[in-house]
Short mmCIF file of C-alpha atoms in Angstrom, two decimals:
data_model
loop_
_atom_site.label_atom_id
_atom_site.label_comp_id
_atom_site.label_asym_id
_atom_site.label_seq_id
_atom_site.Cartn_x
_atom_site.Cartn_y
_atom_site.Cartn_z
CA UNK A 24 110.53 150.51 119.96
CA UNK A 25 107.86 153.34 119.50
CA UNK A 26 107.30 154.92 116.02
CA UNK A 27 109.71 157.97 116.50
CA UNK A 28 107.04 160.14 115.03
CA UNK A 29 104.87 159.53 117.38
CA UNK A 30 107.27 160.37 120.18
CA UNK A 31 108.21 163.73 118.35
CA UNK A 32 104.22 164.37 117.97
CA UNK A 33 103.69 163.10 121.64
CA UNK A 34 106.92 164.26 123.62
CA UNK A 35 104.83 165.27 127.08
CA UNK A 36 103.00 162.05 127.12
CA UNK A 37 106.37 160.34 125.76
CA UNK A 38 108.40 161.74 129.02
CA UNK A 39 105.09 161.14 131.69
CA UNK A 40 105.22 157.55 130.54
CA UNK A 41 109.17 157.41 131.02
CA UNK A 42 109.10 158.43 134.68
CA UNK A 43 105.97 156.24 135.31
CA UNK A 44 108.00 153.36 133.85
CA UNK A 45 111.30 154.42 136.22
CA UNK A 46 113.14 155.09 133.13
CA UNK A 47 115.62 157.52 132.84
CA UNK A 48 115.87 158.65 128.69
CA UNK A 49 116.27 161.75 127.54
CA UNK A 50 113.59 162.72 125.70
CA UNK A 51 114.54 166.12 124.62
CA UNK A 52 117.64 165.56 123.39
CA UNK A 53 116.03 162.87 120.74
CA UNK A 54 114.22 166.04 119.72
CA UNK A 55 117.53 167.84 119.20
CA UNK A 56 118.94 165.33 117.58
CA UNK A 57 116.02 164.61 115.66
CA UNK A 58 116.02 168.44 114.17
CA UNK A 59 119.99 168.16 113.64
CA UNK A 60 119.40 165.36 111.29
CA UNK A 61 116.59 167.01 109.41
CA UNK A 62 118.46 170.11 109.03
CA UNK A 63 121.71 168.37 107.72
CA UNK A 64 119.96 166.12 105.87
CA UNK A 65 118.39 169.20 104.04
CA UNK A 66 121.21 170.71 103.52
CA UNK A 67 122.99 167.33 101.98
CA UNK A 68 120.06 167.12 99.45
CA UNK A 69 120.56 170.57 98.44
CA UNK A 70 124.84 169.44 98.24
CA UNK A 71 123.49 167.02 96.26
CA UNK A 72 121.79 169.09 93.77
CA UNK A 73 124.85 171.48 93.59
CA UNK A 74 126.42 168.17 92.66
CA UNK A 75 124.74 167.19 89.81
CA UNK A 76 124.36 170.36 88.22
CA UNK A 77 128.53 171.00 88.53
CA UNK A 78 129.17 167.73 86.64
CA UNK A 79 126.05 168.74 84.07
CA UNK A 80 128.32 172.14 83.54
CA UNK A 81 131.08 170.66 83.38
CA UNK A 82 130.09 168.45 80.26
CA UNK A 83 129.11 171.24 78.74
CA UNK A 84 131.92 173.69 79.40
CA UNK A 85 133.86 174.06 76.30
CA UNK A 86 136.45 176.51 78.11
CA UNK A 87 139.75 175.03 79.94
CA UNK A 88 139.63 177.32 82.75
CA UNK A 89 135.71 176.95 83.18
CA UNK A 90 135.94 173.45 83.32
CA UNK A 91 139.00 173.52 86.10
CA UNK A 92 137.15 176.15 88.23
CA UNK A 93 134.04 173.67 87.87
CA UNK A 94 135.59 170.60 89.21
CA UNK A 95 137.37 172.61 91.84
CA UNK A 96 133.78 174.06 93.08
CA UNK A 97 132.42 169.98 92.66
CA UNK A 98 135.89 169.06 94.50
CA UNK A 99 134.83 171.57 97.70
CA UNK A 100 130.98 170.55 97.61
CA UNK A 101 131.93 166.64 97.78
CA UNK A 102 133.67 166.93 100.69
CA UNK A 103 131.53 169.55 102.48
CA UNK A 104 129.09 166.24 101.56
CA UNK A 105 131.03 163.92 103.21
CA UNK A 106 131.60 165.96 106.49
CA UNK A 107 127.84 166.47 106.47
CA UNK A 108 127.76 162.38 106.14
CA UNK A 109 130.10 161.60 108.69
CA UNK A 110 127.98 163.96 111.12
CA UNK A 111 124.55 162.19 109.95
CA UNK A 112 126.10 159.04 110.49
CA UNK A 113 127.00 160.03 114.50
CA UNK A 114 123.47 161.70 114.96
CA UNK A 115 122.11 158.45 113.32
CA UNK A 116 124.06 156.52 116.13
CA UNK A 117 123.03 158.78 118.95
CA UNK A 118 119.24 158.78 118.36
CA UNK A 119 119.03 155.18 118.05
CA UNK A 120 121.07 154.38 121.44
CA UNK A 121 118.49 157.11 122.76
CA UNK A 122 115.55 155.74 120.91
CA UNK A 123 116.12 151.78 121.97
CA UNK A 124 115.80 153.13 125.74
CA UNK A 125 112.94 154.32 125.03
CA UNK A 126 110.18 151.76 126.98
CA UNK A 127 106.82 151.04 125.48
CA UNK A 128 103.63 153.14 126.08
CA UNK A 129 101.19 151.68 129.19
CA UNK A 130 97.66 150.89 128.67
CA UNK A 131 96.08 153.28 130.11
CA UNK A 132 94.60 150.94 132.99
CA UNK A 133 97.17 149.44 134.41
CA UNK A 134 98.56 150.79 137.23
CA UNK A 135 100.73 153.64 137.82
CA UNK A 136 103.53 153.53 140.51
CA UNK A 137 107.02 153.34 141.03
CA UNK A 138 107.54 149.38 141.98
CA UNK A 139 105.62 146.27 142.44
CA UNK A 140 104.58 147.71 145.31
CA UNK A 141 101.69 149.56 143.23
CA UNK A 142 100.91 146.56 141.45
CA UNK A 143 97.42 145.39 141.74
CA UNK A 144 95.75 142.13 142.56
CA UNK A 145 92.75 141.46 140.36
CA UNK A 146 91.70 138.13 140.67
CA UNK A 147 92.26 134.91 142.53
CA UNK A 148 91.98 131.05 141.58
CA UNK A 149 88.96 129.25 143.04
CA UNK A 150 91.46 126.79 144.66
CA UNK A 151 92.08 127.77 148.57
CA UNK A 152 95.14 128.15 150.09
CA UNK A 153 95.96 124.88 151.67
CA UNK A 154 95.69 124.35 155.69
CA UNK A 155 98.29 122.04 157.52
CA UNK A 156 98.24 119.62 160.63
CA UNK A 157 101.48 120.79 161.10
CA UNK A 158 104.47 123.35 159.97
CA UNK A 159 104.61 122.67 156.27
CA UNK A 160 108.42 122.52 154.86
CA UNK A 161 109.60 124.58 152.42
CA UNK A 162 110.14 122.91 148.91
CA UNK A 163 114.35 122.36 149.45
CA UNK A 164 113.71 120.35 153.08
CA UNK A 165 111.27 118.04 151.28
CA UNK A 166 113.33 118.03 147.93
CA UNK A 167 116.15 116.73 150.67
CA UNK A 168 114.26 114.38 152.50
CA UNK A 169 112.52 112.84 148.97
CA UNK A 170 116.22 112.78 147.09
CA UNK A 171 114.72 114.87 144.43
CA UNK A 172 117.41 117.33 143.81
CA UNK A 173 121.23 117.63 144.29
CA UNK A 174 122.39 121.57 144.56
CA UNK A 175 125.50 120.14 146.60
CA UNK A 176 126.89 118.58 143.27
CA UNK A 177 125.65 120.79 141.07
CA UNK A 178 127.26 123.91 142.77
CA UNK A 179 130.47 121.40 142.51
CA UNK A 180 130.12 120.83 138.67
CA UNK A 181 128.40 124.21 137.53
CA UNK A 182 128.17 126.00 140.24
CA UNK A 183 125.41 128.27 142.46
CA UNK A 184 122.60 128.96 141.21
CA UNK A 185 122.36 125.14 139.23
CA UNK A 186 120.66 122.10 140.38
CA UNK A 187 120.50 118.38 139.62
CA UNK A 188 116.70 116.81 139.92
CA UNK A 189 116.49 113.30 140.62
CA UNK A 190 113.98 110.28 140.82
CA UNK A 191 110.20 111.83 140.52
CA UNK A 192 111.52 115.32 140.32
CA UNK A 193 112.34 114.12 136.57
CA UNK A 194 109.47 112.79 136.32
CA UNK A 195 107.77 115.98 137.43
CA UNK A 196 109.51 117.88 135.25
CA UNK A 197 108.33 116.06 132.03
CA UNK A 198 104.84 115.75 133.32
CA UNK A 199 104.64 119.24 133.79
CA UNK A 200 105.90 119.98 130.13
CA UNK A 201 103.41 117.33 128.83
CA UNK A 202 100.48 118.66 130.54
CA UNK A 203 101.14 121.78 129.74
CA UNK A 204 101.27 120.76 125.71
CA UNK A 205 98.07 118.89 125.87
CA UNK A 206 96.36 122.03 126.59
CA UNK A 207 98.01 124.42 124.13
CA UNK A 208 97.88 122.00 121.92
CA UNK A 209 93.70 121.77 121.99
CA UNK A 210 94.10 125.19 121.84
CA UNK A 211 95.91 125.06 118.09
CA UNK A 212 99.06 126.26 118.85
CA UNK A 213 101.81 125.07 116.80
CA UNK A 214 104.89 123.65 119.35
CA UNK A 215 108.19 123.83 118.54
CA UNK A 216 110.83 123.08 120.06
CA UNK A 217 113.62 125.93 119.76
CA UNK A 218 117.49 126.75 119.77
CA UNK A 219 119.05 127.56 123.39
CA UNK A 220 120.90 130.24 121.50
CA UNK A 221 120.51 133.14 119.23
CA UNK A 222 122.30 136.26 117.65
CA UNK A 223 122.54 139.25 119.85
CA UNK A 224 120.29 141.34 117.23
CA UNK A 225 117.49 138.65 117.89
CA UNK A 226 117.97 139.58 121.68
CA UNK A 227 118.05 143.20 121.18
CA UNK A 228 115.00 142.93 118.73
CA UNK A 229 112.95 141.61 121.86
CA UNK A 230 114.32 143.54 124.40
CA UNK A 231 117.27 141.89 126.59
CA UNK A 232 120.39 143.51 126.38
CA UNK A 233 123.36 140.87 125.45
CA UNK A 234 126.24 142.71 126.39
CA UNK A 235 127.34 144.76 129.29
CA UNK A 236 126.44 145.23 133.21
CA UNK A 237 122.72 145.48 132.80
CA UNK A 238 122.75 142.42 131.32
CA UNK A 239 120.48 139.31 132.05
CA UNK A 240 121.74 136.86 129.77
CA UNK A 241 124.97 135.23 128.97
CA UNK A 242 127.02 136.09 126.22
CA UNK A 243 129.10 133.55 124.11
CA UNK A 244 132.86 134.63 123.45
CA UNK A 245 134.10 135.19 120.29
CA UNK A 246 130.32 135.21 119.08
CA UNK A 247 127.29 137.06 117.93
CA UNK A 248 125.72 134.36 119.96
CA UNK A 249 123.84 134.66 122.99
CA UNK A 250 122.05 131.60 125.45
CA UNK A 251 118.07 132.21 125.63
CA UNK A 252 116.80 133.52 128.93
CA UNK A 253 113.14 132.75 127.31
CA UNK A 254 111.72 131.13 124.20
CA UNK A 255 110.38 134.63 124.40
CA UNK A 256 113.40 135.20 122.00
CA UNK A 257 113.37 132.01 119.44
CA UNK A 258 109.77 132.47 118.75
CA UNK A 259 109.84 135.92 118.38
CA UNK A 260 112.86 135.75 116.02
CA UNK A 261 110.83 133.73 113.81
CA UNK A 262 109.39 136.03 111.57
CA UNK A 263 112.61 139.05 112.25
CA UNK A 264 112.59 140.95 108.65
CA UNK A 265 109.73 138.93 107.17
CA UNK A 266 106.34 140.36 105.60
CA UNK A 267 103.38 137.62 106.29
CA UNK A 268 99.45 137.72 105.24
CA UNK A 269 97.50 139.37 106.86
CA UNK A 270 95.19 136.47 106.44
CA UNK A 271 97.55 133.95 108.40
CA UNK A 272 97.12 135.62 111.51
CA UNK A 273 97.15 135.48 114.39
CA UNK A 274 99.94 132.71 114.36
CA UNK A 275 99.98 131.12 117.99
CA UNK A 276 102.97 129.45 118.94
CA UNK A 277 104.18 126.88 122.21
CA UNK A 278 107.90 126.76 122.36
CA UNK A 279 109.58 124.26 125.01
CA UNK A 280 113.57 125.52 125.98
CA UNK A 281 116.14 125.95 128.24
CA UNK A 282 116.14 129.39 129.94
CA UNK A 283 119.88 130.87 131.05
CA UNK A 284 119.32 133.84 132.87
CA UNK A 285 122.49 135.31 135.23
CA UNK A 286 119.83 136.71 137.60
CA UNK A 287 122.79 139.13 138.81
CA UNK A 288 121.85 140.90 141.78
CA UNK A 289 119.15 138.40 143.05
CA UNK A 290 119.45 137.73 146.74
CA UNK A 291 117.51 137.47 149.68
CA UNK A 292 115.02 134.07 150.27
CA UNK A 293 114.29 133.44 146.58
CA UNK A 294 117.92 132.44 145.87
CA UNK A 295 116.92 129.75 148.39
CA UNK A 296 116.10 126.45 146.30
CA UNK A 297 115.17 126.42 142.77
CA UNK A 298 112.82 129.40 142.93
CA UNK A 299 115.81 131.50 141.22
CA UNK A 300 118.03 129.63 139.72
CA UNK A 301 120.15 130.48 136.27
CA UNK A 302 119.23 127.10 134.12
CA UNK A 303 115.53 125.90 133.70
CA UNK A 304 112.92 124.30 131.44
CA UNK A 305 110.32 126.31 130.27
CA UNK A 306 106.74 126.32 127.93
CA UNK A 307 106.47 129.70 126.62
CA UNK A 308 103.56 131.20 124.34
CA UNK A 309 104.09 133.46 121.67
CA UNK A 310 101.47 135.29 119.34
CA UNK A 311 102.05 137.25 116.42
CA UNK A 312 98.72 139.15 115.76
CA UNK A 313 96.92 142.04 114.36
CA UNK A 314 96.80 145.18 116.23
CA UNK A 315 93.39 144.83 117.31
CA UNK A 316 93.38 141.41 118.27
CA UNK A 317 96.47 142.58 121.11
CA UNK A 318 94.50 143.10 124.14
CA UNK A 319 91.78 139.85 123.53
CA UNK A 320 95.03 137.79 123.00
CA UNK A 321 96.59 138.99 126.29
CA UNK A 322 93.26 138.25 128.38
CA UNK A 323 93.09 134.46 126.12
CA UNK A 324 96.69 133.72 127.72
CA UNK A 325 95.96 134.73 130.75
CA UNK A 326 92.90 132.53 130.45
CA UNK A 327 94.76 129.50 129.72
CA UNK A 328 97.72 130.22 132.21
CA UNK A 329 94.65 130.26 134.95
CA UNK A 330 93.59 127.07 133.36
CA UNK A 331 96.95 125.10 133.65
CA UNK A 332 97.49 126.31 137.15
CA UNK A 333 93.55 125.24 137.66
CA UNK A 334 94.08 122.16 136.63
CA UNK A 335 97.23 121.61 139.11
CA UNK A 336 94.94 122.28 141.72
CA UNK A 337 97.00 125.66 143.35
CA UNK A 338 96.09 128.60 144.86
CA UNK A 339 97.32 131.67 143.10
CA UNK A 340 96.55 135.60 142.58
CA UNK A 341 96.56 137.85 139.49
CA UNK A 342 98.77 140.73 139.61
CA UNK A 343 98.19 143.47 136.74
CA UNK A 344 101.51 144.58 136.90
CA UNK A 345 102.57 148.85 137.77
CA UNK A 346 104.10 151.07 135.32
CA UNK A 347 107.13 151.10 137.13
CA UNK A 348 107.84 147.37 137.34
CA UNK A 349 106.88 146.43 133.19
CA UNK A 350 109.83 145.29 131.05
CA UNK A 351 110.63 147.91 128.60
CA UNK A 352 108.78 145.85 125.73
CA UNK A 353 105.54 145.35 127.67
CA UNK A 354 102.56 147.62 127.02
CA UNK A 355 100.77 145.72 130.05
CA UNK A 356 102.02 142.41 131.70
CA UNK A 357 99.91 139.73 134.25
CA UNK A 358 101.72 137.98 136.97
CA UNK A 359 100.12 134.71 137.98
CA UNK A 360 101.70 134.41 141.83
CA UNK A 361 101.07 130.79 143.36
CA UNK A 362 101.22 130.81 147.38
CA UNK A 363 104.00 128.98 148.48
CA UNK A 364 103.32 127.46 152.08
CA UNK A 365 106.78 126.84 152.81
CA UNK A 366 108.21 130.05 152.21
CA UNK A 367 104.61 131.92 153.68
CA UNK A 368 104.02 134.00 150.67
CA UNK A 369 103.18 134.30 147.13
CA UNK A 370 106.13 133.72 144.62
CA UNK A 371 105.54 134.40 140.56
CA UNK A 372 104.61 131.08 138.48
CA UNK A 373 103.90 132.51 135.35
CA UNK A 374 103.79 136.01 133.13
CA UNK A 375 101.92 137.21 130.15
CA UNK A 376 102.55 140.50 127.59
CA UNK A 377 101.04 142.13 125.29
CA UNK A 378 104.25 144.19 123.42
CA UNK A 379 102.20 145.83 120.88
CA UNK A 380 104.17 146.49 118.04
CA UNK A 381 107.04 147.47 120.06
CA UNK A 382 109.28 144.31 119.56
CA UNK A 383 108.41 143.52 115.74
CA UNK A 384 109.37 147.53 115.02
CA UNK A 385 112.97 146.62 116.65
CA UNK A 386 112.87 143.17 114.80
CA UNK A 387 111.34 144.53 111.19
CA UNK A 388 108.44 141.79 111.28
CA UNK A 389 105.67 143.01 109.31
CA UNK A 390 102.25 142.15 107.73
CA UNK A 391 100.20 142.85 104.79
CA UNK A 392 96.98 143.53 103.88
CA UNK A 393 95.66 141.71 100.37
CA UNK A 394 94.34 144.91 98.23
CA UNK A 395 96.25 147.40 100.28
CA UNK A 396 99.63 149.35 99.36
CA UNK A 397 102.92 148.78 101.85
CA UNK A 398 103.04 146.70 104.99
CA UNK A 399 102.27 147.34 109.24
CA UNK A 400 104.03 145.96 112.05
CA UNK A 401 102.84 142.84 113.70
CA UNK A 402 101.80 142.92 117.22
CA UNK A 403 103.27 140.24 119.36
CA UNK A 404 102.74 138.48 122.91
CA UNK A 405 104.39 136.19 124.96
CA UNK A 406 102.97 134.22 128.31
CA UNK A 407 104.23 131.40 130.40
CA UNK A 408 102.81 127.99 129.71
CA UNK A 409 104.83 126.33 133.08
CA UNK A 410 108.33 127.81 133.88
CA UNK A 411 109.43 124.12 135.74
CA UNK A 412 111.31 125.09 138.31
CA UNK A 413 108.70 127.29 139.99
CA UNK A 414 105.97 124.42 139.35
CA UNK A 415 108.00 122.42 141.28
CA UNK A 416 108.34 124.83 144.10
CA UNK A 417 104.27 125.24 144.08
CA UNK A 418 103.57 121.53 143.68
CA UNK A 419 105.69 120.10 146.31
CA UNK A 420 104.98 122.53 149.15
CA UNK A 421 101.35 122.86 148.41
CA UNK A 422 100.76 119.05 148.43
CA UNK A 423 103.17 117.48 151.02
CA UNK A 424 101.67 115.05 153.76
CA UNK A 425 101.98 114.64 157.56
CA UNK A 426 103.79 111.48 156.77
CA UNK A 427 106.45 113.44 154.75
CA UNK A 428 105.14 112.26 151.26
CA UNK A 429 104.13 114.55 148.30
CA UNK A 430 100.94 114.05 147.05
CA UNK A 431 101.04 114.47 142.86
CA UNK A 432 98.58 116.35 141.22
CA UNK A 433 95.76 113.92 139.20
CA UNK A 434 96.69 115.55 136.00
CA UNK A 435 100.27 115.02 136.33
CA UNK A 436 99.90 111.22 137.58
CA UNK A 437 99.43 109.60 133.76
CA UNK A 438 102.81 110.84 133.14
CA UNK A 439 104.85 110.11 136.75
CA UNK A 440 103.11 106.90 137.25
CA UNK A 441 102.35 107.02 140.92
CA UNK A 442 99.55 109.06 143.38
CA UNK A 443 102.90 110.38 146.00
CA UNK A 444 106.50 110.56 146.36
CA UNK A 445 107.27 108.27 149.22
CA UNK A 446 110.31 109.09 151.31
CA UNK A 447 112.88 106.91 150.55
CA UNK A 448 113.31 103.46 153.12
CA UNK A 449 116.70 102.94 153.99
#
């Protein structure tokens, strides 16, 4: 969340950035609020005061009827107290729903505009789009003819939205993790492996909302718990209410988890496949860094998302991602998009953030300086390593054959064994 001071000091640009973001928070009722509480809280302190010198009167009151018109006046100002902390309590409650809504400041270049619509493409991979001999399939008639994945008996055991992969499509699948590793782990990030659930405050802390019809993720009855929708949320609850050196950053982190995300509302051609599904595998980045280091760590992960993707030998585009399609957390966000022959259009591979201190205010995770008095917030990132599901998409329609085979990637073929996936005889 923002520092609340600096949305009092900054309440134009505060509501600017709201309706660039497509965020609906009222702003000026924080400020009422926000005076409300001052002015009661004033007034309790003064209470307070009253308080103490009543009882100091009383000790020394040597008269009977002094003393009972004493404790009658302390009787009247503890409960004017507690009706003054009963209504600090629900102004307490009010400003933080209000304040939570609040999204994250945008840097100041990305650009401004209402959807993704106004996003902007910055760069794109030296890799061409591939050109075909003939009408290239999308990635669910080749999964079909290749026996690679089963949505018929998933939908039967789990239902839409779930998918069994089979034969190579495994293989794929752990390639794709493995490769991945390899180069974050040259890069001296620490992996880790991480819970598929967490407590709701975790979730909050980084942004999803556990409960209720906005929701994204699901919710575990009877629970405080919560399935991931990213590793986004392990990693990031890592260091929730801890105080690290200053000189131990910045702490890079490679986190490899299931991702449950109820995707409600999705429709249209993405639902086709495993583009959009509501289980998947996932590498996922993380950074916890010093404020200064935020934007050179965003443009790093970038750097090594365009590296994996590289390396796969795809043709993809950089979206710096509008005000008005960013995740409340993110202060700016890059979209890697890979095209997707099959479908005839760019679909998004990959993501990276730089949250500023937004998340680690929400999840108390703070630094400190050696020498220096008190503590700061952390900054923290996140970026897509390989979301699986969408490599797979990208990999088997880019490189499919006349012959109906799937060519696999040379960086992927230590770990799968074999140059293609034949189509099955028989």
């Amino acid at each position: 969340m923002l520092d609340r001071r600096f949305i009092l000091e900054n309440v134009d640009r505060v509501k600017e950035n709201c309706r660039n973001r497509n965020v609906s928070v009222d702003i000026d009722r924080l400020v009422e609020l926000e005076r409300e509480r001052r002015n009661f809280q004033s007034e309790l302190e003064s209470l307070n005061r009253q308080a103490n010198q009543i009882a100091q009167a009383i000790a020394k009151a040597a008269d009977v009827d002094q003393k009972t018109q004493l404790r009658e006046e302390g009787r009247r100002v503890r409960e004017k107290s507690a009706e003054i902390e009963t209504r600090l309590g629900q102004i307490g409650a009010e400003l933080d729903a209000i304040h939570r809504m609040i999204p994250n400041m945008t840097h100041p270049e990305a650009p401004v505009g209402s959807d993704a619509s106004a996003s902007r493409v910055i760069a794109y991979s030296a890799t061409p789009k591939p050109e075909f001999s003939f009408p290239p399939l999308d990635h669910l008639a080749l999964a079909e003819r290749l026996d690679l994945i089963d949505l018929e008996a998933a939908a039967r055991v789990t239902g839409h939205g779930f998918y069994y992969l089979k034969n190579e499509a495994v293989l794929l699948e752990l390639a794709l993790q493995r490769y991945a590793l390899e180069i974050l782990l040259g890069e001296g990030f620490t992996p880790m492996s991480t819970p598929d659930l967490a407590r709701n405050h975790i979730l909050e802390g980084i942004g999803f909302i556990p409960r209720g019809p906005e929701t994204q993720v699901y919710s575990i009855e009877g629970t405080d718990l919560s399935l991931i929708a990213t590793a986004e949320i392990t990693l990031g609850g890592l260091l929730a209410g801890q105080v690290i050196d200053a000189e131990l950053l910045p702490i890079k982190l490679c986190g490899i988890s299931h991702c449950f995300r109820t995707e409600a509302g999705a429709h249209g051609r993405a639902t086709r496949g495993i583009f959009r599904v509501h289980q998947f595998t996932k590498v996922e980045m993380f950074a916890f860094t010093l404020p200064d280091d935020g934007d050179q760590m965003l443009e790093y992960f970038l750097g090594i998302e365009r590296r994996i993707f590289d390396g796969l030998g795809l043709h993809y585009r950089v979206i710096d991602t509008a005000s008005g399609d960013l995740g409340g957390p993110a202060y700016r966000k890059y979209d890697l998009e890979a095209w997707m022959p099959g479908r005839g259009e760019y679909g998004e591979v990959t993501s990276t953030s730089n949250c500023t201190d937004y998340q680690a205010r929400r999840l108390d995770a703070r630094y400190k300086v050696r020498g220096e008095k008190g503590t700061r917030f952390l900054y923290t990132l996140n970026g897509t390593a390989v979301a699986v599901a969408r490599a797979l998409v990208a990999l088997l329609e880019n490189y499919q054959q006349a012959d109906g085979s799937v060519v696999i990637p040379e960086v992927l073929r230590p770990w799968v064994g074999k140059e293609r996936i034949e189509p099955k005889k028989g």
